[in-house]
XYZ file of C-alpha atoms in Angstrom:
721
model
C 4.622 -41.442 3.211
C 5.087 -39.355 0.085
C 2.574 -36.827 1.404
C 4.404 -36.621 4.741
C 7.658 -36.016 2.904
C 6.041 -33.226 0.894
C 4.698 -31.572 4.060
C 8.110 -31.877 5.715
C 9.792 -30.337 2.700
C 7.362 -27.407 2.630
C 7.774 -26.795 6.355
C 11.542 -26.806 5.890
C 11.206 -24.251 3.106
C 9.035 -22.075 5.371
C 11.589 -22.289 8.180
C 14.351 -21.408 5.728
C 12.371 -18.331 4.611
C 11.996 -17.203 8.215
C 15.734 -17.755 8.772
C 16.617 -15.704 5.706
C 14.349 -12.872 6.842
C 15.871 -12.852 10.338
C 19.395 -12.978 8.891
C 18.655 -10.005 6.664
C 17.161 -8.185 9.624
C 20.253 -8.791 11.751
C 22.496 -7.828 8.846
C 20.624 -4.547 8.384
C 20.847 -3.872 12.091
C 24.659 -4.132 11.979
C 26.761 -1.147 10.821
C 28.035 -1.508 7.274
C 31.630 -1.398 6.097
C 33.441 -2.793 9.157
C 33.329 -5.533 11.760
C 30.570 -5.449 14.380
C 31.753 -3.711 17.558
C 29.981 -4.430 20.842
C 29.173 -1.178 22.674
C 29.289 -0.801 26.471
C 26.025 -1.403 28.309
C 24.710 0.427 31.368
C 25.620 -1.294 34.630
C 24.546 -0.006 38.032
C 23.103 3.179 36.542
C 26.130 4.359 34.554
C 27.879 3.705 31.257
C 31.159 4.957 29.794
C 30.878 5.841 26.108
C 33.826 8.228 25.999
C 35.784 5.850 23.729
C 32.875 5.054 21.436
C 33.162 6.361 17.854
C 29.623 7.504 17.080
C 30.554 8.658 13.578
C 31.952 5.272 12.620
C 30.059 2.762 14.739
C 26.685 4.473 14.977
C 24.242 4.969 17.820
C 24.253 3.015 21.089
C 21.282 1.423 22.811
C 21.025 2.405 26.480
C 19.338 -0.867 27.411
C 20.778 -2.222 30.647
C 20.763 -1.416 34.377
C 19.487 2.034 35.342
C 18.866 3.361 38.815
C 15.170 3.603 39.632
C 13.862 5.841 42.412
C 10.376 4.739 43.346
C 7.772 7.429 44.163
C 10.380 10.118 43.576
C 10.188 12.943 41.079
C 13.291 14.086 39.216
C 13.407 17.371 41.124
C 13.410 15.520 44.473
C 16.638 13.588 43.819
C 18.796 16.538 44.875
C 17.190 16.611 48.334
C 19.306 15.309 51.262
C 16.608 12.811 52.245
C 16.247 11.409 48.709
C 15.612 7.643 48.785
C 18.143 5.131 47.603
C 17.696 3.893 44.096
C 17.449 0.311 42.955
C 18.865 -1.302 39.826
C 16.153 -1.620 37.203
C 16.206 -3.343 33.825
C 15.521 -1.067 30.852
C 13.528 -1.954 28.820
C 11.219 -3.596 31.319
C 8.212 -3.020 33.598
C 8.230 -1.173 36.904
C 10.891 -2.720 39.135
C 9.618 -4.677 42.116
C 10.622 -2.667 45.182
C 8.579 -4.570 47.801
C 10.206 -7.883 48.697
C 6.805 -9.440 49.399
C 5.536 -8.655 45.913
C 6.133 -11.198 43.184
C 4.639 -9.256 40.257
C 5.162 -5.815 38.746
C 3.059 -3.020 40.133
C 0.190 -1.832 37.997
C 0.739 1.861 38.530
C 2.911 4.393 40.243
C 5.512 7.030 39.532
C 9.242 7.383 39.855
C 12.462 8.377 38.123
C 15.020 6.413 36.109
C 18.590 7.738 36.282
C 21.593 6.951 34.079
C 25.001 8.652 34.125
C 26.776 8.889 30.777
C 30.314 9.663 29.738
C 30.441 10.903 26.162
C 33.272 11.809 23.784
C 33.686 15.380 22.660
C 31.269 16.297 19.902
C 32.711 17.512 16.631
C 31.953 20.931 15.282
C 28.467 21.100 13.837
C 27.396 17.867 15.522
C 25.265 17.274 18.571
C 24.304 14.266 20.634
C 20.656 13.344 21.003
C 18.488 10.827 22.832
C 15.833 8.694 21.128
C 13.566 8.165 24.138
C 12.232 4.826 22.903
C 8.745 3.589 23.694
C 7.834 4.287 27.325
C 4.501 2.924 28.517
C 4.070 5.998 30.673
C 3.847 9.722 30.709
C 7.395 10.994 30.986
C 9.796 13.930 31.099
C 13.493 13.660 30.246
C 16.135 15.809 31.961
C 19.820 16.077 31.010
C 22.004 17.628 33.751
C 18.843 19.107 35.261
C 17.656 20.643 31.952
C 14.302 19.517 30.510
C 14.995 18.211 26.982
C 11.901 16.126 26.204
C 8.344 15.821 27.425
C 5.592 13.413 26.386
C 2.495 13.856 28.466
C 2.435 15.022 32.065
C 3.718 12.608 34.748
C 1.960 12.883 38.084
C 1.701 11.111 41.408
C -2.069 10.689 40.877
C -4.244 9.526 38.012
C -6.169 12.810 38.041
C -3.079 14.896 37.313
C -1.567 12.589 34.715
C -1.787 13.067 30.963
C -0.304 10.043 29.174
C 1.404 10.203 25.794
C 3.807 7.278 25.698
C 5.701 7.610 22.420
C 9.242 8.163 21.217
C 10.879 11.414 20.276
C 14.396 12.675 19.633
C 15.780 15.165 22.185
C 19.068 17.072 21.924
C 21.600 16.530 24.728
C 23.161 19.790 26.074
C 26.689 20.319 24.809
C 28.040 21.871 28.051
C 29.873 18.779 29.222
C 31.040 15.279 28.456
C 29.378 13.809 31.545
C 25.596 13.762 31.373
C 23.089 12.604 33.939
C 19.834 11.470 32.320
C 16.672 11.447 34.421
C 13.490 9.882 33.082
C 10.614 11.016 35.304
C 7.714 8.630 34.606
C 4.229 7.888 35.869
C 1.556 5.445 34.853
C -2.041 5.099 36.013
C -3.663 3.886 32.757
C -1.941 0.759 31.473
C -1.437 -2.592 33.216
C 2.127 -1.770 33.998
C 4.515 1.097 33.487
C 8.078 1.000 32.376
C 10.052 0.952 29.168
C 8.919 -1.058 26.156
C 11.801 -0.142 23.801
C 14.943 1.208 25.436
C 16.401 4.672 24.754
C 19.201 5.190 22.236
C 21.953 7.812 22.204
C 23.784 8.960 19.122
C 24.296 11.842 16.761
C 21.173 13.917 16.275
C 21.044 13.839 12.473
C 20.919 10.047 11.982
C 18.542 9.543 14.929
C 16.148 12.162 13.552
C 16.436 10.725 10.049
C 15.704 7.230 11.355
C 12.597 8.392 13.224
C 11.381 10.337 10.165
C 11.947 7.280 7.994
C 9.911 5.049 10.309
C 7.079 7.607 10.316
C 7.145 7.898 6.512
C 7.139 4.122 6.163
C 4.212 3.860 8.562
C 2.269 6.478 6.588
C 3.021 4.526 3.428
C 1.667 1.375 5.083
C -1.514 3.206 6.129
C -2.020 4.494 2.592
C -1.369 1.065 1.082
C -3.807 -0.582 3.479
C -6.463 2.059 2.809
C -6.079 1.547 -0.924
C -6.211 -2.246 -0.573
C -9.312 -2.071 1.632
C -11.128 0.340 -0.703
C -10.185 -1.701 -3.772
C -11.530 -4.958 -2.336
C -14.666 -3.312 -0.923
C -15.432 -1.983 -4.402
C -14.692 -5.438 -5.871
C -17.164 -6.962 -3.400
C -19.819 -4.329 -4.178
C -19.520 -5.185 -7.888
C -19.639 -8.934 -7.282
C -21.388 -10.010 -4.083
C -20.261 -13.590 -4.653
C -16.629 -12.543 -4.070
C -16.941 -12.700 -0.264
C -13.205 -13.323 -0.020
C -12.656 -9.724 -1.201
C -14.847 -8.425 1.635
C -12.798 -10.214 4.308
C -9.487 -9.249 2.745
C -10.683 -5.623 2.690
C -11.690 -5.847 6.377
C -8.287 -7.328 7.206
C -6.495 -4.486 5.378
C -8.708 -1.850 7.045
C -8.069 -3.263 10.536
C -4.342 -3.390 9.937
C -4.360 0.194 8.643
C -6.209 1.323 11.787
C -3.750 -0.556 13.981
C -0.796 1.089 12.207
C -2.309 4.478 13.031
C -2.584 3.468 16.704
C 0.966 2.233 17.301
C 4.393 3.808 17.369
C 5.241 6.183 15.735
C 1.914 7.472 14.302
C -0.076 7.030 17.527
C 1.457 10.202 18.964
C -0.664 12.182 16.508
C -3.875 10.426 17.629
C -3.473 10.961 21.378
C -4.507 14.652 21.366
C -7.847 13.715 19.785
C -8.952 10.612 21.701
C -6.489 10.290 24.588
C -3.883 7.661 25.385
C -6.358 5.297 27.038
C -8.585 5.070 23.943
C -5.562 4.750 21.660
C -4.548 1.645 23.611
C -8.113 0.314 23.718
C -8.551 0.637 19.951
C -5.074 -0.761 19.315
C -5.805 -3.884 21.376
C -9.267 -4.333 19.831
C -8.015 -3.949 16.246
C -5.134 -6.365 16.909
C -7.503 -8.981 18.342
C -9.989 -8.694 15.454
C -7.221 -9.353 12.910
C -7.358 -13.062 13.782
C -11.004 -13.850 12.794
C -10.709 -11.821 9.586
C -7.542 -13.721 8.635
C -9.248 -17.013 9.557
C -12.269 -16.149 7.390
C -10.040 -15.130 4.483
C -7.974 -18.316 4.486
C -11.041 -20.496 4.961
C -12.707 -18.912 1.905
C -9.445 -19.126 -0.058
C -8.678 -22.768 0.810
C -11.949 -24.349 2.029
C -10.651 -27.896 1.566
C -7.586 -27.314 3.744
C -8.832 -24.910 6.468
C -11.774 -26.393 8.369
C -14.523 -23.944 9.410
C -15.387 -25.830 12.614
C -12.906 -23.747 14.622
C -14.023 -20.479 13.073
C -17.067 -19.759 15.341
C -14.968 -20.357 18.477
C -12.137 -18.101 17.321
C -14.549 -15.411 16.107
C -16.607 -15.475 19.308
C -13.518 -15.285 21.524
C -11.972 -12.411 19.552
C -15.176 -10.381 19.406
C -15.708 -10.874 23.135
C -12.100 -9.954 23.965
C -12.263 -6.871 21.739
C -15.552 -5.790 23.358
C -14.163 -6.248 26.893
C -11.095 -4.234 25.921
C -13.168 -1.348 24.566
C -15.398 -1.335 27.658
C -12.886 -2.205 30.386
C -9.941 -0.130 29.191
C -6.255 -0.716 28.637
C -5.786 -2.774 31.830
C -8.321 -5.367 30.677
C -6.852 -5.096 27.175
C -3.414 -6.105 28.450
C -4.794 -9.273 30.047
C -6.896 -9.999 26.947
C -3.854 -9.551 24.735
C -1.861 -12.112 26.741
C -4.605 -14.714 26.237
C -5.011 -13.637 22.636
C -1.292 -14.124 21.991
C -1.594 -17.758 23.031
C -4.630 -18.233 20.786
C -2.788 -16.446 17.979
C 0.192 -18.818 18.222
C -2.148 -21.814 18.011
C -3.950 -20.238 15.036
C -0.641 -19.551 13.300
C 0.323 -23.219 13.550
C -3.114 -24.371 12.370
C -3.357 -21.956 9.429
C 0.239 -22.673 8.438
C -0.407 -26.399 8.133
C -3.561 -25.660 6.136
C -1.675 -23.417 3.705
C 1.135 -25.970 3.440
C -1.449 -28.609 2.518
C -2.885 -26.247 -0.064
C 0.588 -25.827 -1.566
C 1.014 -29.597 -1.617
C -2.325 -29.859 -3.437
C -1.114 -27.220 -5.932
C -4.075 -24.950 -5.315
C -4.106 -21.609 -7.109
C -2.136 -18.938 -5.192
C -1.225 -21.231 -2.288
C 2.521 -20.683 -2.652
C 2.091 -16.894 -2.555
C -0.182 -17.238 0.474
C 2.417 -19.404 2.234
C 5.156 -16.864 1.549
C 3.086 -13.954 2.840
C 1.825 -15.916 5.849
C 5.390 -16.960 6.722
C 6.530 -13.332 6.726
C 3.592 -12.127 8.831
C 3.726 -15.092 11.243
C 7.448 -14.548 11.787
C 6.836 -10.866 12.490
C 4.003 -11.698 14.927
C 6.172 -14.191 16.836
C 9.018 -11.668 16.928
C 6.790 -8.932 18.345
C 5.194 -11.266 20.909
C 8.679 -12.039 22.183
C 9.478 -8.329 22.046
C 6.361 -7.491 24.072
C 7.401 -9.948 26.759
C 10.971 -8.649 26.986
C 12.568 -11.843 25.681
C 14.314 -10.017 22.839
C 15.007 -6.399 21.916
C 14.704 -4.503 18.680
C 11.917 -2.921 16.691
C 8.389 -3.955 15.757
C 8.478 -6.150 12.664
C 4.715 -6.570 12.246
C 4.385 -3.598 9.838
C 7.127 -5.004 7.623
C 5.849 -8.567 7.853
C 2.308 -7.551 7.038
C 3.470 -5.424 4.125
C 4.968 -8.574 2.579
C 1.838 -10.478 3.622
C -0.492 -8.059 1.841
C 1.682 -7.939 -1.264
C 1.705 -11.745 -1.525
C -2.021 -12.116 -0.816
C -2.883 -9.323 -3.230
C -0.881 -11.215 -5.835
C -2.804 -14.365 -4.957
C -6.171 -12.619 -5.312
C -5.142 -10.963 -8.559
C -4.054 -14.319 -10.000
C -7.349 -15.872 -8.887
C -9.369 -12.988 -10.344
C -7.410 -13.380 -13.576
C -8.121 -17.102 -13.745
C -11.756 -16.533 -12.785
C -12.076 -13.919 -15.530
C -10.536 -16.293 -18.064
C -12.822 -19.076 -16.873
C -15.828 -16.755 -17.170
C -14.758 -15.843 -20.686
C -14.426 -19.517 -21.574
C -17.831 -20.313 -20.078
C -19.310 -17.333 -21.908
C -17.886 -18.570 -25.199
C -19.229 -22.043 -24.502
C -22.645 -20.613 -23.634
C -22.694 -18.565 -26.816
C -21.668 -21.637 -28.779
C -24.361 -23.733 -27.105
C -26.897 -20.981 -27.694
C -25.931 -20.790 -31.352
C -26.186 -24.542 -31.630
C -29.581 -24.476 -29.920
C -30.857 -21.741 -32.200
C -29.587 -23.648 -35.233
C -31.304 -26.809 -33.981
C -34.579 -24.930 -33.401
C -34.405 -23.402 -36.844
C -33.673 -26.808 -38.367
C -36.606 -28.443 -36.562
C -38.949 -25.607 -37.529
C -37.918 -25.957 -41.127
C -38.505 -29.717 -40.971
C -42.013 -29.307 -39.537
C -42.914 -26.541 -41.984
C -41.551 -27.798 -45.274
C -41.513 -31.598 -44.799
C -38.691 -31.769 -47.267
C -35.649 -33.911 -46.580
C -33.484 -31.797 -48.808
C -34.133 -28.744 -46.620
C -32.924 -30.774 -43.603
C -29.575 -31.498 -45.236
C -29.108 -28.025 -46.727
C -30.689 -25.735 -44.139
C -27.623 -23.551 -43.740
C -27.255 -23.123 -47.504
C -30.931 -22.213 -47.890
C -30.758 -19.715 -45.048
C -27.828 -17.994 -46.724
C -29.598 -18.149 -50.082
C -32.693 -16.670 -48.498
C -30.681 -13.846 -46.980
C -28.963 -13.177 -50.306
C -32.308 -13.266 -52.090
C -33.890 -10.838 -49.633
C -30.912 -8.519 -49.958
C -30.991 -8.764 -53.737
C -34.743 -8.180 -53.781
C -34.408 -5.065 -51.626
C -31.579 -3.802 -53.827
C -33.650 -4.578 -56.953
C -36.689 -2.740 -55.612
C -34.607 0.260 -54.615
C -32.773 0.210 -57.945
C -35.967 -0.018 -59.994
C -37.658 2.725 -57.987
C -34.688 5.073 -58.357
C -33.728 4.175 -61.938
C -37.141 4.074 -63.644
C -37.175 7.811 -64.200
C -33.430 7.951 -65.017
C -33.756 5.336 -67.760
C -37.124 6.491 -69.156
C -36.062 10.063 -69.861
C -33.019 9.381 -72.131
C -34.822 6.471 -73.793
C -37.803 8.673 -74.615
C -35.438 11.228 -76.122
C -33.597 8.574 -78.142
C -36.848 7.000 -79.432
C -38.611 10.277 -80.159
C -35.793 12.017 -81.975
C -34.771 8.865 -83.852
C -38.391 8.410 -85.136
C -38.440 12.013 -86.355
C -35.180 11.444 -88.231
C -36.318 8.024 -89.576
C -39.661 9.283 -90.868
C -38.180 12.596 -92.101
C -41.096 14.393 -90.481
C -39.334 17.739 -90.748
C -38.573 17.245 -94.403
C -35.459 16.076 -96.073
C -32.478 15.010 -93.971
C -30.685 18.143 -94.962
C -32.603 20.165 -92.389
C -30.188 21.395 -89.690
C -32.617 20.497 -86.917
C -31.828 16.845 -87.561
C -28.311 17.585 -86.401
C -29.612 19.034 -83.131
C -31.808 15.972 -82.617
C -28.885 13.699 -83.366
C -26.910 15.633 -80.705
C -29.749 15.042 -78.209
C -29.668 11.326 -79.074
C -25.897 11.297 -78.494
C -26.240 13.027 -75.131
C -28.983 10.664 -74.030
C -26.941 7.672 -75.120
C -23.910 9.035 -73.262
C -26.108 9.523 -70.201
C -27.299 5.910 -70.425
C -23.704 4.780 -70.890
C -22.683 6.719 -67.766
C -25.510 5.117 -65.758
C -24.479 1.647 -66.884
C -20.780 2.433 -66.269
C -21.525 3.559 -62.717
C -23.427 0.349 -62.034
C -20.637 -1.786 -63.501
C -17.963 0.141 -61.620
C -19.701 -0.411 -58.283
C -20.177 -4.095 -59.113
C -16.479 -4.538 -59.878
C -15.498 -2.706 -56.676
C -17.822 -4.818 -54.531
C -16.554 -7.998 -56.230
C -12.957 -6.984 -55.556
C -12.023 -7.093 -59.234
C -10.772 -3.533 -59.605
C -7.146 -3.427 -60.716
C -5.312 -0.253 -59.758
C -2.144 0.878 -61.535
C -0.364 3.347 -59.285
C 1.715 6.125 -60.794
C 2.826 9.627 -59.756
C 0.043 12.074 -60.623
C -0.331 15.857 -60.426
C -3.474 16.985 -58.635
C -3.663 20.132 -60.794
C -3.436 18.146 -64.044
C -6.036 15.627 -62.934
C -8.321 18.465 -61.789
C -8.283 20.112 -65.225
C -9.144 16.802 -66.916
C -11.904 16.119 -64.405
C -13.367 19.617 -64.808
C -13.731 19.102 -68.559
C -15.530 15.762 -68.058
C -17.762 17.154 -65.321
C -18.618 20.293 -67.290
C -19.499 18.160 -70.324
C -21.640 15.844 -68.213
C -23.545 18.657 -66.502
C -23.503 21.088 -69.413
C -21.856 23.742 -67.305
C -18.896 25.951 -68.208
C -15.476 25.321 -66.712
C -15.503 28.785 -65.277
C -18.127 27.677 -62.783
C -15.450 25.987 -60.642
C -12.801 27.953 -58.754
C -9.400 26.284 -58.345
C -7.445 26.724 -55.106
C -4.447 24.351 -55.234
C -1.454 25.101 -53.021
C 1.847 25.400 -54.866
C 3.684 22.944 -52.620
C 1.181 20.096 -53.026
C 3.312 17.034 -53.893
C 2.519 14.364 -56.456
C 0.285 11.550 -55.290
C 0.828 7.905 -56.133
C -2.596 6.775 -57.400
C -4.513 5.106 -60.213
C -5.144 7.738 -62.911
C -8.566 6.509 -64.006
C -9.780 6.126 -60.416
C -8.511 9.579 -59.405
C -10.176 11.212 -62.407
C -13.417 9.338 -61.686
C -13.423 10.417 -58.014
C -12.919 14.109 -58.826
C -15.421 13.988 -61.748
C -18.092 12.489 -59.457
C -17.484 15.117 -56.781
C -17.538 18.008 -59.272
C -20.655 16.573 -61.009
C -22.486 16.443 -57.686
C -21.414 20.002 -56.873
C -22.522 21.256 -60.328
C -25.787 19.301 -60.104
C -26.857 20.520 -56.662
C -25.579 24.119 -56.861
C -28.058 26.623 -58.364
C -26.965 29.212 -60.864
C -24.982 31.977 -59.245
C -23.584 29.683 -56.579
C -19.916 28.994 -55.961
C -17.899 25.768 -56.305
C -14.324 25.565 -55.074
C -11.867 22.769 -55.857
C -8.877 22.872 -53.509
C -5.907 20.676 -52.612
C -3.429 21.103 -49.774
C -0.798 19.210 -47.807
C -1.747 18.151 -44.270
C 0.433 18.298 -41.191
C 0.894 14.499 -41.098
C 2.426 14.516 -44.599
C -0.711 13.416 -46.461
C -2.678 15.358 -49.099
C -6.333 16.384 -48.980
C -8.438 17.033 -52.096
C -11.570 19.052 -51.311
C -14.678 20.062 -53.280
C -16.978 22.538 -51.564
C -20.086 24.244 -52.883
C -22.821 26.620 -51.774
C -25.618 24.397 -53.057
C -28.759 23.041 -51.462
C -26.847 20.824 -48.973
C -28.497 18.220 -46.768
C -29.213 17.483 -43.124
C -26.287 15.819 -41.276
C -28.627 12.911 -40.471
C -29.010 12.241 -44.238
C -25.254 11.836 -44.865
C -25.270 7.998 -44.337
C -28.145 7.805 -46.815
C -26.190 9.816 -49.387
C -23.252 7.416 -49.048
C -25.444 4.328 -49.601
C -25.613 2.725 -53.075
C -28.637 3.488 -55.299
C -29.786 6.167 -52.900
C -30.314 9.897 -52.847
C -31.530 12.112 -50.068
C -34.548 12.865 -52.301
C -35.427 9.274 -53.316
C -39.031 9.915 -54.312
C -40.229 8.989 -57.796
C -40.670 12.649 -58.730
C -37.296 13.784 -57.404
C -35.852 16.933 -58.932
C -32.253 15.825 -59.568
C -31.060 13.118 -61.929
C -28.559 10.406 -61.040
C -28.180 6.811 -59.913
C -27.084 7.642 -56.418
C -23.804 5.772 -57.048
C -21.411 8.711 -57.294
C -20.480 9.113 -53.639
C -20.435 5.331 -52.861
C -18.002 4.808 -55.771
C -15.793 7.662 -54.556
C -15.827 6.273 -51.018
C -14.846 2.785 -52.202
C -12.063 4.045 -54.485
C -10.436 6.312 -51.886
C -10.480 3.440 -49.388
C -8.732 1.231 -51.976
C -6.000 3.902 -51.970
C -5.711 3.645 -48.168
C -7.463 6.983 -47.584
C -10.860 8.053 -46.383
C -13.806 10.233 -47.423
C -15.166 12.916 -45.101
C -18.437 14.721 -45.846
C -19.841 17.784 -44.097
C -23.133 19.415 -45.054
C -26.021 21.486 -43.775
C -29.341 22.070 -45.472
C -29.288 25.312 -47.444
C -25.602 25.960 -46.639
C -23.811 23.734 -49.157
C -21.635 20.633 -48.953
C -17.930 19.989 -48.428
C -16.374 16.634 -49.436
C -12.757 15.804 -48.560
C -10.566 13.005 -49.904
C -7.675 12.346 -47.501
C -4.731 10.555 -49.123
C -2.376 8.963 -46.559
C 1.333 9.823 -46.390
C 2.109 6.437 -47.992
C 0.537 7.709 -51.247
C 2.694 10.834 -51.395
C 5.737 11.072 -53.684
C 8.551 12.385 -51.473
C 11.524 12.978 -53.832
C 10.049 15.177 -56.596
C 13.513 16.285 -57.853
C 14.490 12.669 -58.492
C 11.131 12.119 -60.178
C 11.732 14.972 -62.598
C 15.149 13.462 -63.426
C 13.954 9.874 -63.903
C 10.485 10.466 -65.326
C 7.420 8.406 -64.422
C 8.924 5.150 -65.719
C 12.120 5.695 -63.735
C 10.098 6.652 -60.678
C 8.109 3.409 -60.891
C 11.363 1.443 -60.960
C 12.753 3.436 -58.033
C 9.637 2.860 -55.960
């Protein structure tokens, strides 16, 4: 009982949605800003609109009783022996003129006549006729003047050229009484006549309305083409997503059908002819049903049974094939049968979607909303086709809502499927990691036979990794440092023995002073090597404490040049300074900044031969930061060797007999220190063309208010910051 109540509630909601849509449609059809006024309707072939306010109340439909003159052309009505006309319903099929006939004729020709009385047109305005949708070739005359032509009406099929679509034609302004003559003929379709009645009104709004409908139809075609292409591509990327293939086919068929119906079909007739436009229209309309059935079955397989699918698909394919082969006449009969099948399918699919909503399946509510809109539009247009109601085709609007809702449903399902795939992927990775860990544990058990390794496998693996890393670092360090340590130690030992044993005589000899100086330099060199190693260790351990203060790049550069020149035994004049005058103070750690510049200058002095140039420069960047740059014309390196130069305990020339001294820690220390300041190191080099190293300090390290700094001093600045 509870399930029945849920179904009843959902069906009531669906009916309410259809009612709201129809109410909005009727509201939009009514003129805005005043009460609805009922216009006169044609009776007995005439209508008096002389009192109608077209500016205020809008256009008037000319649906009603016209005079129809069977087998009579418009030019023959003025003849004395012209036949008597009969009242004919417009819109509607050919009127039955033979009393023995109980059904509309399938073909023929004739003329519809309606006499109008119009009010006087205002200056700058003109009356016009929207011809409506006439299932025939036709010409429109106003007071004997040809004002519109769509195709060529003829008394025979051989002379007829059909083009049965609406257009806006201007009514002559030479009188307030107008006689309209619609000369029509039909030898292609099942019946001729008027499908949507003509409308009279002011030319500007009628033309604007027709242009709007055409623009909307083009938008629908573009949207359907995009939807079809998108889902075809989705299917090509994932062949398991068959639902995307059928949704793409549905969108493509609907886009084709939109091109083959009013108002866009008028552009297709010159290329393939009216008969083939109707054939393709009928075939595309019929094939929409099996594609929709396939889509909903794949979307809700537990609610939409596939047992009816082969019957519906076989019938629709057969009907579409007969229509393409037999022509528009067969297509009309096939469409009547198809409409009955479509109504049954609408009821069946609706209950399936309602059940899916009741089961709270993903996207079912969106599917129900879209299906309700499209089903309502289909029912409306079936009634419109059979003359039970009047108005405009709602299928394009209904299917636009249908595609929007179903696209939302597919997107939500793709989103959930993607999230589910991500979850499964994470679970698979987790299971794989667990499996690998279990395999490693079992291997260790079989190999070592030690219970302690079973309990502490993870710790031993990490210890092993650390040991391997440490061993590699040790080997690299010993290989690179053996020569660096041996040379100053040899000097210290040799010169100290000479001084100890007084081999040159008494200690008063001045050469002892030179040897003592060599010992001091070697000791300082050893101290620098050890300091570099300790500095890198502290940086890697995260134990470096930085004390930020406002610093002058020029001042720090002079200090660094003295240290670098002392270290490399080069004169200060070997470095050219190029510091812009407007370079602001930087907020940095003094010792770290000096160490960075000293390391860069030492490298430049070390790898630049005599006679080369070294330039130290500093400038303000466009983003507000400051760049410190050291460039030289030294030996340089290949760009591929730059990562090696930035690695700890490494030099580009890391052979035992390398030509240049050093631990290989200078650039790694500089890189770590500048990153601690929030900046970055950039290195450019080419073999034989020198090296350029840049330290980019971010804007956050720049002192902005230098005037206030000069007033407060460094201590006051620190408090202000």
